[in-house]
Amino acid sequence: MKEIRIYPKLELLNTWAIDRTRFSPDATKPPLCLRCGQPLAPVLAQNALSRHADVYICDACGTDEALCDAIGFPKRFILWDAVENQRLKAPADDDAWLLKPLCSFDQIYLDATEDQMGRKSPRTELAYSRSDYDGRKWWTTWFTVYEELKTPERVAEIDQFMDALFALPEMASLNTMRRMCRIYAEPTADPTECNLYCDTERFHVWLRLITRKRDYNLYVHFYVKESEEK
Ligand SMILES: [Zn+2]
């Protein structure tokens, strides 16, 4: 089964696994803190274990992380020094679909037109789903946007994507989703809403995540890629 991963979780772990080998036991040339870019202390125990990933960060970052968490605004991974400065080492042989907090396909919204329901949608939108978490499980309703875009292969990929998405531990409940939003997702003006994006073989996917209780909590929009269009 195809997997979905949230960027840059595995990249951080992989980079740390390599950095950690320099502590043997103490580092003569310590690696840079993944969070701020300053050198770590040469003695591993003088650094701090991050609360958000199983990686060591410098002592100053450990303190800062505790403060940021206390006010509910952790430093998003996308702003970590190793991510911003592209120091991450990607895992080898990885063909998972990556959820990212950056949209690579905003141009598709420029040619939005009114669909059957009078809703403005990019003309490449095949369908979207709307889900809510009732405290025990997810409930999903589907809306077809442009019926003529449907093919068996595309529908199969959408099913695969949704199965992989709900298999993520971060989607186990509204609480885990909320934690994921704070550290991985793209924020919006509304603190209870955020975005994630994904490029699959056939689609650009936009996930709108809403962390309010007793509301719709997730919309997933599927836009057929240009290279896929008939
Ligand atoms: Zn640091």
PDB file of C-alpha atoms and ligand atoms in Angstrom:
ATOM      1  CA  MET A   1       0.000   0.000   0.000  1.00  0.00           C
ATOM      2  CA  LYS A   2       1.179   3.466  -0.859  1.00  0.00           C
ATOM      3  CA  GLU A   3       2.039   5.559   2.191  1.00  0.00           C
ATOM      4  CA  ILE A   4       1.631   9.180   3.088  1.00  0.00           C
ATOM      5  CA  ARG A   5       4.304  10.949   5.114  1.00  0.00           C
ATOM      6  CA  ILE A   6       4.300  14.342   6.715  1.00  0.00           C
ATOM      7  CA  TYR A   7       7.306  16.344   5.633  1.00  0.00           C
ATOM      8  CA  PRO A   8       9.897  16.733   7.195  1.00  0.00           C
ATOM      9  CA  LYS A   9       9.473  14.192  10.004  1.00  0.00           C
ATOM     10  CA  LEU A  10      11.475  11.349   8.485  1.00  0.00           C
ATOM     11  CA  GLU A  11      14.003  13.757   6.969  1.00  0.00           C
ATOM     12  CA  LEU A  12      14.743  15.183  10.430  1.00  0.00           C
ATOM     13  CA  LEU A  13      15.082  11.724  11.984  1.00  0.00           C
ATOM     14  CA  ASN A  14      17.314  10.583   9.159  1.00  0.00           C
ATOM     15  CA  THR A  15      19.534  13.660   9.414  1.00  0.00           C
ATOM     16  CA  TRP A  16      19.798  13.281  13.172  1.00  0.00           C
ATOM     17  CA  ALA A  17      20.701   9.574  12.821  1.00  0.00           C
ATOM     18  CA  ILE A  18      23.696  10.679  10.716  1.00  0.00           C
ATOM     19  CA  ASP A  19      24.599  13.657  12.965  1.00  0.00           C
ATOM     20  CA  ARG A  20      24.437  11.488  16.054  1.00  0.00           C
ATOM     21  CA  THR A  21      27.286   9.275  14.866  1.00  0.00           C
ATOM     22  CA  ARG A  22      29.651  12.185  15.606  1.00  0.00           C
ATOM     23  CA  PHE A  23      29.096  11.667  19.321  1.00  0.00           C
ATOM     24  CA  SER A  24      31.396   8.763  20.007  1.00  0.00           C
ATOM     25  CA  PRO A  25      30.988   9.387  22.853  1.00  0.00           C
ATOM     26  CA  ASP A  26      31.806  13.123  22.724  1.00  0.00           C
ATOM     27  CA  ALA A  27      31.929  15.123  19.523  1.00  0.00           C
ATOM     28  CA  THR A  28      35.188  16.869  18.581  1.00  0.00           C
ATOM     29  CA  LYS A  29      33.272  18.746  15.888  1.00  0.00           C
ATOM     30  CA  PRO A  30      29.624  18.771  17.029  1.00  0.00           C
ATOM     31  CA  PRO A  31      26.889  18.895  14.360  1.00  0.00           C
ATOM     32  CA  LEU A  32      24.681  21.968  14.030  1.00  0.00           C
ATOM     33  CA  CYS A  33      21.424  22.176  15.952  1.00  0.00           C
ATOM     34  CA  LEU A  34      18.652  21.210  13.517  1.00  0.00           C
ATOM     35  CA  ARG A  35      16.353  23.817  15.015  1.00  0.00           C
ATOM     36  CA  CYS A  36      18.583  26.946  15.154  1.00  0.00           C
ATOM     37  CA  GLY A  37      21.782  26.136  13.266  1.00  0.00           C
ATOM     38  CA  GLN A  38      24.184  26.771  16.172  1.00  0.00           C
ATOM     39  CA  PRO A  39      26.653  23.993  17.044  1.00  0.00           C
ATOM     40  CA  LEU A  40      25.396  21.474  19.588  1.00  0.00           C
ATOM     41  CA  ALA A  41      27.327  20.980  22.836  1.00  0.00           C
ATOM     42  CA  PRO A  42      30.075  18.358  22.387  1.00  0.00           C
ATOM     43  CA  VAL A  43      28.577  16.207  25.161  1.00  0.00           C
ATOM     44  CA  LEU A  44      25.276  14.745  23.975  1.00  0.00           C
ATOM     45  CA  ALA A  45      23.617  14.964  27.403  1.00  0.00           C
ATOM     46  CA  GLN A  46      24.214  18.729  27.505  1.00  0.00           C
ATOM     47  CA  ASN A  47      21.768  19.131  24.636  1.00  0.00           C
ATOM     48  CA  ALA A  48      17.999  18.676  24.773  1.00  0.00           C
ATOM     49  CA  LEU A  49      15.659  16.110  23.271  1.00  0.00           C
ATOM     50  CA  SER A  50      13.053  17.903  21.169  1.00  0.00           C
ATOM     51  CA  ARG A  51       9.428  17.563  22.233  1.00  0.00           C
ATOM     52  CA  HIS A  52       8.293  17.329  18.615  1.00  0.00           C
ATOM     53  CA  ALA A  53      10.689  14.860  17.030  1.00  0.00           C
ATOM     54  CA  ASP A  54      13.108  12.279  18.331  1.00  0.00           C
ATOM     55  CA  VAL A  55      16.140  14.487  17.662  1.00  0.00           C
ATOM     56  CA  TYR A  56      18.513  16.412  19.899  1.00  0.00           C
ATOM     57  CA  ILE A  57      18.511  20.190  19.763  1.00  0.00           C
ATOM     58  CA  CYS A  58      20.760  22.653  21.588  1.00  0.00           C
ATOM     59  CA  ASP A  59      20.084  23.566  25.183  1.00  0.00           C
ATOM     60  CA  ALA A  60      18.902  27.088  24.260  1.00  0.00           C
ATOM     61  CA  CYS A  61      16.410  25.582  21.789  1.00  0.00           C
ATOM     62  CA  GLY A  62      15.223  23.157  24.454  1.00  0.00           C
ATOM     63  CA  THR A  63      14.353  26.083  26.704  1.00  0.00           C
ATOM     64  CA  ASP A  64      12.792  28.039  23.851  1.00  0.00           C
ATOM     65  CA  GLU A  65      10.737  25.013  22.807  1.00  0.00           C
ATOM     66  CA  ALA A  66       9.285  24.711  26.313  1.00  0.00           C
ATOM     67  CA  LEU A  67       8.337  28.404  26.286  1.00  0.00           C
ATOM     68  CA  CYS A  68       6.796  28.247  22.805  1.00  0.00           C
ATOM     69  CA  ASP A  69       4.780  25.179  23.771  1.00  0.00           C
ATOM     70  CA  ALA A  70       3.559  26.847  26.929  1.00  0.00           C
ATOM     71  CA  ILE A  71       1.934  29.606  24.872  1.00  0.00           C
ATOM     72  CA  GLY A  72       0.740  27.139  22.222  1.00  0.00           C
ATOM     73  CA  PHE A  73       2.948  28.332  19.363  1.00  0.00           C
ATOM     74  CA  PRO A  74       5.710  25.811  18.714  1.00  0.00           C
ATOM     75  CA  LYS A  75       8.284  26.682  16.067  1.00  0.00           C
ATOM     76  CA  ARG A  76       6.994  24.996  12.929  1.00  0.00           C
ATOM     77  CA  PHE A  77       9.351  22.483  11.327  1.00  0.00           C
ATOM     78  CA  ILE A  78       9.339  24.483   8.113  1.00  0.00           C
ATOM     79  CA  LEU A  79      11.108  27.272  10.074  1.00  0.00           C
ATOM     80  CA  TRP A  80      13.745  25.013  11.588  1.00  0.00           C
ATOM     81  CA  ASP A  81      17.220  25.959  10.399  1.00  0.00           C
ATOM     82  CA  ALA A  82      17.946  22.561   8.856  1.00  0.00           C
ATOM     83  CA  VAL A  83      14.760  22.772   6.776  1.00  0.00           C
ATOM     84  CA  GLU A  84      15.154  26.431   5.771  1.00  0.00           C
ATOM     85  CA  ASN A  85      18.784  25.950   4.826  1.00  0.00           C
ATOM     86  CA  GLN A  86      18.221  22.585   3.175  1.00  0.00           C
ATOM     87  CA  ARG A  87      20.551  20.651   5.434  1.00  0.00           C
ATOM     88  CA  LEU A  88      18.144  17.716   5.571  1.00  0.00           C
ATOM     89  CA  LYS A  89      19.232  14.382   4.220  1.00  0.00           C
ATOM     90  CA  ALA A  90      16.288  12.635   2.612  1.00  0.00           C
ATOM     91  CA  PRO A  91      15.806   8.951   3.315  1.00  0.00           C
ATOM     92  CA  ALA A  92      16.760   6.696   0.417  1.00  0.00           C
ATOM     93  CA  ASP A  93      14.217   4.635  -1.557  1.00  0.00           C
ATOM     94  CA  ASP A  94      11.285   6.640  -0.417  1.00  0.00           C
ATOM     95  CA  ASP A  95       8.254   6.807  -2.687  1.00  0.00           C
ATOM     96  CA  ALA A  96       5.684   7.960  -0.135  1.00  0.00           C
ATOM     97  CA  TRP A  97       3.342  10.840  -0.885  1.00  0.00           C
ATOM     98  CA  LEU A  98       4.543  13.865   1.084  1.00  0.00           C
ATOM     99  CA  LEU A  99       2.231  16.241   2.896  1.00  0.00           C
ATOM    100  CA  LYS A 100       3.850  19.684   2.866  1.00  0.00           C
ATOM    101  CA  PRO A 101       2.903  23.088   4.229  1.00  0.00           C
ATOM    102  CA  LEU A 102       3.657  24.838   0.923  1.00  0.00           C
ATOM    103  CA  CYS A 103       1.405  24.989  -2.109  1.00  0.00           C
ATOM    104  CA  SER A 104       3.194  24.248  -5.378  1.00  0.00           C
ATOM    105  CA  PHE A 105       0.097  24.669  -7.530  1.00  0.00           C
ATOM    106  CA  ASP A 106      -1.542  28.028  -6.675  1.00  0.00           C
ATOM    107  CA  GLN A 107      -1.800  28.913 -10.371  1.00  0.00           C
ATOM    108  CA  ILE A 108      -4.701  26.450 -10.780  1.00  0.00           C
ATOM    109  CA  TYR A 109      -6.931  28.718  -8.708  1.00  0.00           C
ATOM    110  CA  LEU A 110      -6.581  31.498 -11.280  1.00  0.00           C
ATOM    111  CA  ASP A 111      -8.902  29.816 -13.789  1.00  0.00           C
ATOM    112  CA  ALA A 112     -11.618  28.862 -11.306  1.00  0.00           C
ATOM    113  CA  THR A 113     -15.090  28.654 -12.816  1.00  0.00           C
ATOM    114  CA  GLU A 114     -18.555  27.928 -11.433  1.00  0.00           C
ATOM    115  CA  ASP A 115     -19.287  24.224 -11.135  1.00  0.00           C
ATOM    116  CA  GLN A 116     -22.681  22.431 -11.181  1.00  0.00           C
ATOM    117  CA  MET A 117     -23.307  23.552  -7.603  1.00  0.00           C
ATOM    118  CA  GLY A 118     -22.534  27.179  -8.340  1.00  0.00           C
ATOM    119  CA  ARG A 119     -19.329  26.906  -6.383  1.00  0.00           C
ATOM    120  CA  LYS A 120     -16.113  28.426  -7.716  1.00  0.00           C
ATOM    121  CA  SER A 121     -13.696  25.611  -8.438  1.00  0.00           C
ATOM    122  CA  PRO A 122     -10.613  25.195 -10.567  1.00  0.00           C
ATOM    123  CA  ARG A 123     -11.702  23.415 -13.747  1.00  0.00           C
ATOM    124  CA  THR A 124      -9.345  20.561 -12.843  1.00  0.00           C
ATOM    125  CA  GLU A 125     -11.136  19.693  -9.585  1.00  0.00           C
ATOM    126  CA  LEU A 126     -12.502  16.168  -9.841  1.00  0.00           C
ATOM    127  CA  ALA A 127     -13.925  15.869  -6.347  1.00  0.00           C
ATOM    128  CA  TYR A 128     -13.551  16.816  -2.729  1.00  0.00           C
ATOM    129  CA  SER A 129     -14.351  15.145   0.535  1.00  0.00           C
ATOM    130  CA  ARG A 130     -15.634  16.619   3.743  1.00  0.00           C
ATOM    131  CA  SER A 131     -14.995  14.782   7.019  1.00  0.00           C
ATOM    132  CA  ASP A 132     -15.731  15.264  10.668  1.00  0.00           C
ATOM    133  CA  TYR A 133     -14.446  13.508  13.747  1.00  0.00           C
ATOM    134  CA  ASP A 134     -17.235  12.674  16.185  1.00  0.00           C
ATOM    135  CA  GLY A 135     -14.989  11.821  19.144  1.00  0.00           C
ATOM    136  CA  ARG A 136     -14.634   8.183  18.087  1.00  0.00           C
ATOM    137  CA  LYS A 137     -14.273   7.989  14.331  1.00  0.00           C
ATOM    138  CA  TRP A 138     -14.177   9.908  11.068  1.00  0.00           C
ATOM    139  CA  TRP A 139     -17.220  10.384   8.864  1.00  0.00           C
ATOM    140  CA  THR A 140     -16.692  11.362   5.251  1.00  0.00           C
ATOM    141  CA  THR A 141     -19.010  12.703   2.569  1.00  0.00           C
ATOM    142  CA  TRP A 142     -17.984  13.028  -1.092  1.00  0.00           C
ATOM    143  CA  PHE A 143     -18.778  15.730  -3.607  1.00  0.00           C
ATOM    144  CA  THR A 144     -18.056  15.341  -7.285  1.00  0.00           C
ATOM    145  CA  VAL A 145     -17.080  18.634  -8.878  1.00  0.00           C
ATOM    146  CA  TYR A 146     -16.456  17.858 -12.558  1.00  0.00           C
ATOM    147  CA  GLU A 147     -17.903  14.442 -13.374  1.00  0.00           C
ATOM    148  CA  GLU A 148     -16.204  14.360 -16.788  1.00  0.00           C
ATOM    149  CA  LEU A 149     -12.784  14.200 -15.119  1.00  0.00           C
ATOM    150  CA  LYS A 150     -13.569  10.812 -13.574  1.00  0.00           C
ATOM    151  CA  THR A 151     -11.586   7.777 -14.717  1.00  0.00           C
ATOM    152  CA  PRO A 152     -11.240   4.449 -12.865  1.00  0.00           C
ATOM    153  CA  GLU A 153      -7.493   5.061 -12.319  1.00  0.00           C
ATOM    154  CA  ARG A 154      -8.094   8.485 -10.808  1.00  0.00           C
ATOM    155  CA  VAL A 155     -10.881   7.276  -8.556  1.00  0.00           C
ATOM    156  CA  ALA A 156      -8.656   4.398  -7.392  1.00  0.00           C
ATOM    157  CA  GLU A 157      -5.864   6.830  -6.545  1.00  0.00           C
ATOM    158  CA  ILE A 158      -8.235   9.031  -4.552  1.00  0.00           C
ATOM    159  CA  ASP A 159      -9.351   5.981  -2.539  1.00  0.00           C
ATOM    160  CA  GLN A 160      -5.727   5.017  -1.955  1.00  0.00           C
ATOM    161  CA  PHE A 161      -4.899   8.531  -0.810  1.00  0.00           C
ATOM    162  CA  MET A 162      -7.741   8.678   1.699  1.00  0.00           C
ATOM    163  CA  ASP A 163      -6.900   5.236   3.109  1.00  0.00           C
ATOM    164  CA  ALA A 164      -3.270   6.270   3.557  1.00  0.00           C
ATOM    165  CA  LEU A 165      -4.281   9.598   5.088  1.00  0.00           C
ATOM    166  CA  PHE A 166      -6.518   8.087   7.760  1.00  0.00           C
ATOM    167  CA  ALA A 167      -3.840   5.480   8.502  1.00  0.00           C
ATOM    168  CA  LEU A 168      -1.544   8.253   9.778  1.00  0.00           C
ATOM    169  CA  PRO A 169      -1.172   8.245  13.577  1.00  0.00           C
ATOM    170  CA  GLU A 170      -1.637  12.027  13.401  1.00  0.00           C
ATOM    171  CA  MET A 171      -5.172  11.453  12.128  1.00  0.00           C
ATOM    172  CA  ALA A 172      -6.136   9.148  15.001  1.00  0.00           C
ATOM    173  CA  SER A 173      -8.190  11.874  16.666  1.00  0.00           C
ATOM    174  CA  LEU A 174      -8.898  15.566  16.611  1.00  0.00           C
ATOM    175  CA  ASN A 175      -6.268  16.093  19.321  1.00  0.00           C
ATOM    176  CA  THR A 176      -3.508  14.402  17.354  1.00  0.00           C
ATOM    177  CA  MET A 177      -4.578  16.315  14.252  1.00  0.00           C
ATOM    178  CA  ARG A 178      -4.419  19.567  16.210  1.00  0.00           C
ATOM    179  CA  ARG A 179      -0.860  18.794  17.317  1.00  0.00           C
ATOM    180  CA  MET A 180       0.101  17.999  13.738  1.00  0.00           C
ATOM    181  CA  CYS A 181      -1.374  21.295  12.552  1.00  0.00           C
ATOM    182  CA  ARG A 182       0.636  23.349  15.041  1.00  0.00           C
ATOM    183  CA  ILE A 183       4.008  21.964  14.037  1.00  0.00           C
ATOM    184  CA  TYR A 184       3.654  20.773  10.421  1.00  0.00           C
ATOM    185  CA  ALA A 185       0.981  22.746   8.619  1.00  0.00           C
ATOM    186  CA  GLU A 186       0.638  26.105   6.921  1.00  0.00           C
ATOM    187  CA  PRO A 187      -1.155  28.503   9.290  1.00  0.00           C
ATOM    188  CA  THR A 188      -4.043  30.705   8.194  1.00  0.00           C
ATOM    189  CA  ALA A 189      -5.482  33.898   9.694  1.00  0.00           C
ATOM    190  CA  ASP A 190      -7.772  31.630  11.724  1.00  0.00           C
ATOM    191  CA  PRO A 191      -5.786  29.771  14.424  1.00  0.00           C
ATOM    192  CA  THR A 192      -8.193  26.813  14.208  1.00  0.00           C
ATOM    193  CA  GLU A 193      -7.603  26.282  10.479  1.00  0.00           C
ATOM    194  CA  CYS A 194      -4.523  25.261   8.542  1.00  0.00           C
ATOM    195  CA  ASN A 195      -3.440  23.784   5.219  1.00  0.00           C
ATOM    196  CA  LEU A 196      -1.344  20.943   3.900  1.00  0.00           C
ATOM    197  CA  TYR A 197      -0.611  20.086   0.287  1.00  0.00           C
ATOM    198  CA  CYS A 198       0.435  17.003  -1.607  1.00  0.00           C
ATOM    199  CA  ASP A 199       1.406  16.036  -5.124  1.00  0.00           C
ATOM    200  CA  THR A 200       0.527  12.497  -6.113  1.00  0.00           C
ATOM    201  CA  GLU A 201       1.010  10.853  -9.508  1.00  0.00           C
ATOM    202  CA  ARG A 202      -2.333  12.116 -10.805  1.00  0.00           C
ATOM    203  CA  PHE A 203      -3.351  14.954  -8.491  1.00  0.00           C
ATOM    204  CA  HIS A 204      -2.538  18.141  -6.717  1.00  0.00           C
ATOM    205  CA  VAL A 205      -4.204  17.701  -3.333  1.00  0.00           C
ATOM    206  CA  TRP A 206      -5.215  20.439  -0.935  1.00  0.00           C
ATOM    207  CA  LEU A 207      -6.079  19.510   2.650  1.00  0.00           C
ATOM    208  CA  ARG A 208      -7.903  22.102   4.672  1.00  0.00           C
ATOM    209  CA  LEU A 209      -7.771  21.103   8.336  1.00  0.00           C
ATOM    210  CA  ILE A 210     -10.144  22.582  10.879  1.00  0.00           C
ATOM    211  CA  THR A 211      -9.416  21.779  14.509  1.00  0.00           C
ATOM    212  CA  ARG A 212     -12.692  23.011  16.037  1.00  0.00           C
ATOM    213  CA  LYS A 213     -14.879  20.453  17.800  1.00  0.00           C
ATOM    214  CA  ARG A 214     -18.381  19.813  16.470  1.00  0.00           C
ATOM    215  CA  ASP A 215     -17.532  21.254  13.082  1.00  0.00           C
ATOM    216  CA  TYR A 216     -16.354  19.810   9.774  1.00  0.00           C
ATOM    217  CA  ASN A 217     -12.691  19.043  10.423  1.00  0.00           C
ATOM    218  CA  LEU A 218     -11.218  18.167   7.073  1.00  0.00           C
ATOM    219  CA  TYR A 219     -11.725  18.991   3.415  1.00  0.00           C
ATOM    220  CA  VAL A 220      -9.603  17.221   0.824  1.00  0.00           C
ATOM    221  CA  HIS A 221      -9.674  18.637  -2.702  1.00  0.00           C
ATOM    222  CA  PHE A 222      -8.378  16.644  -5.663  1.00  0.00           C
ATOM    223  CA  TYR A 223      -7.201  18.572  -8.735  1.00  0.00           C
ATOM    224  CA  VAL A 224      -6.169  16.597 -11.790  1.00  0.00           C
ATOM    225  CA  LYS A 225      -2.596  17.467 -12.802  1.00  0.00           C
ATOM    226  CA  GLU A 226      -2.119  19.170 -16.182  1.00  0.00           C
ATOM    227  CA  SER A 227       0.055  16.287 -17.367  1.00  0.00           C
ATOM    228  CA  GLU A 228      -2.894  13.986 -16.643  1.00  0.00           C
ATOM    229  CA  GLU A 229      -5.586  15.964 -18.427  1.00  0.00           C
ATOM    230  CA  LYS A 230      -7.214  14.476 -21.495  1.00  0.00           C
TER     231      LYS A 230
HETATM  232 ZN    ZN B   1      19.317  25.254  18.694  1.00  0.00          ZN
END
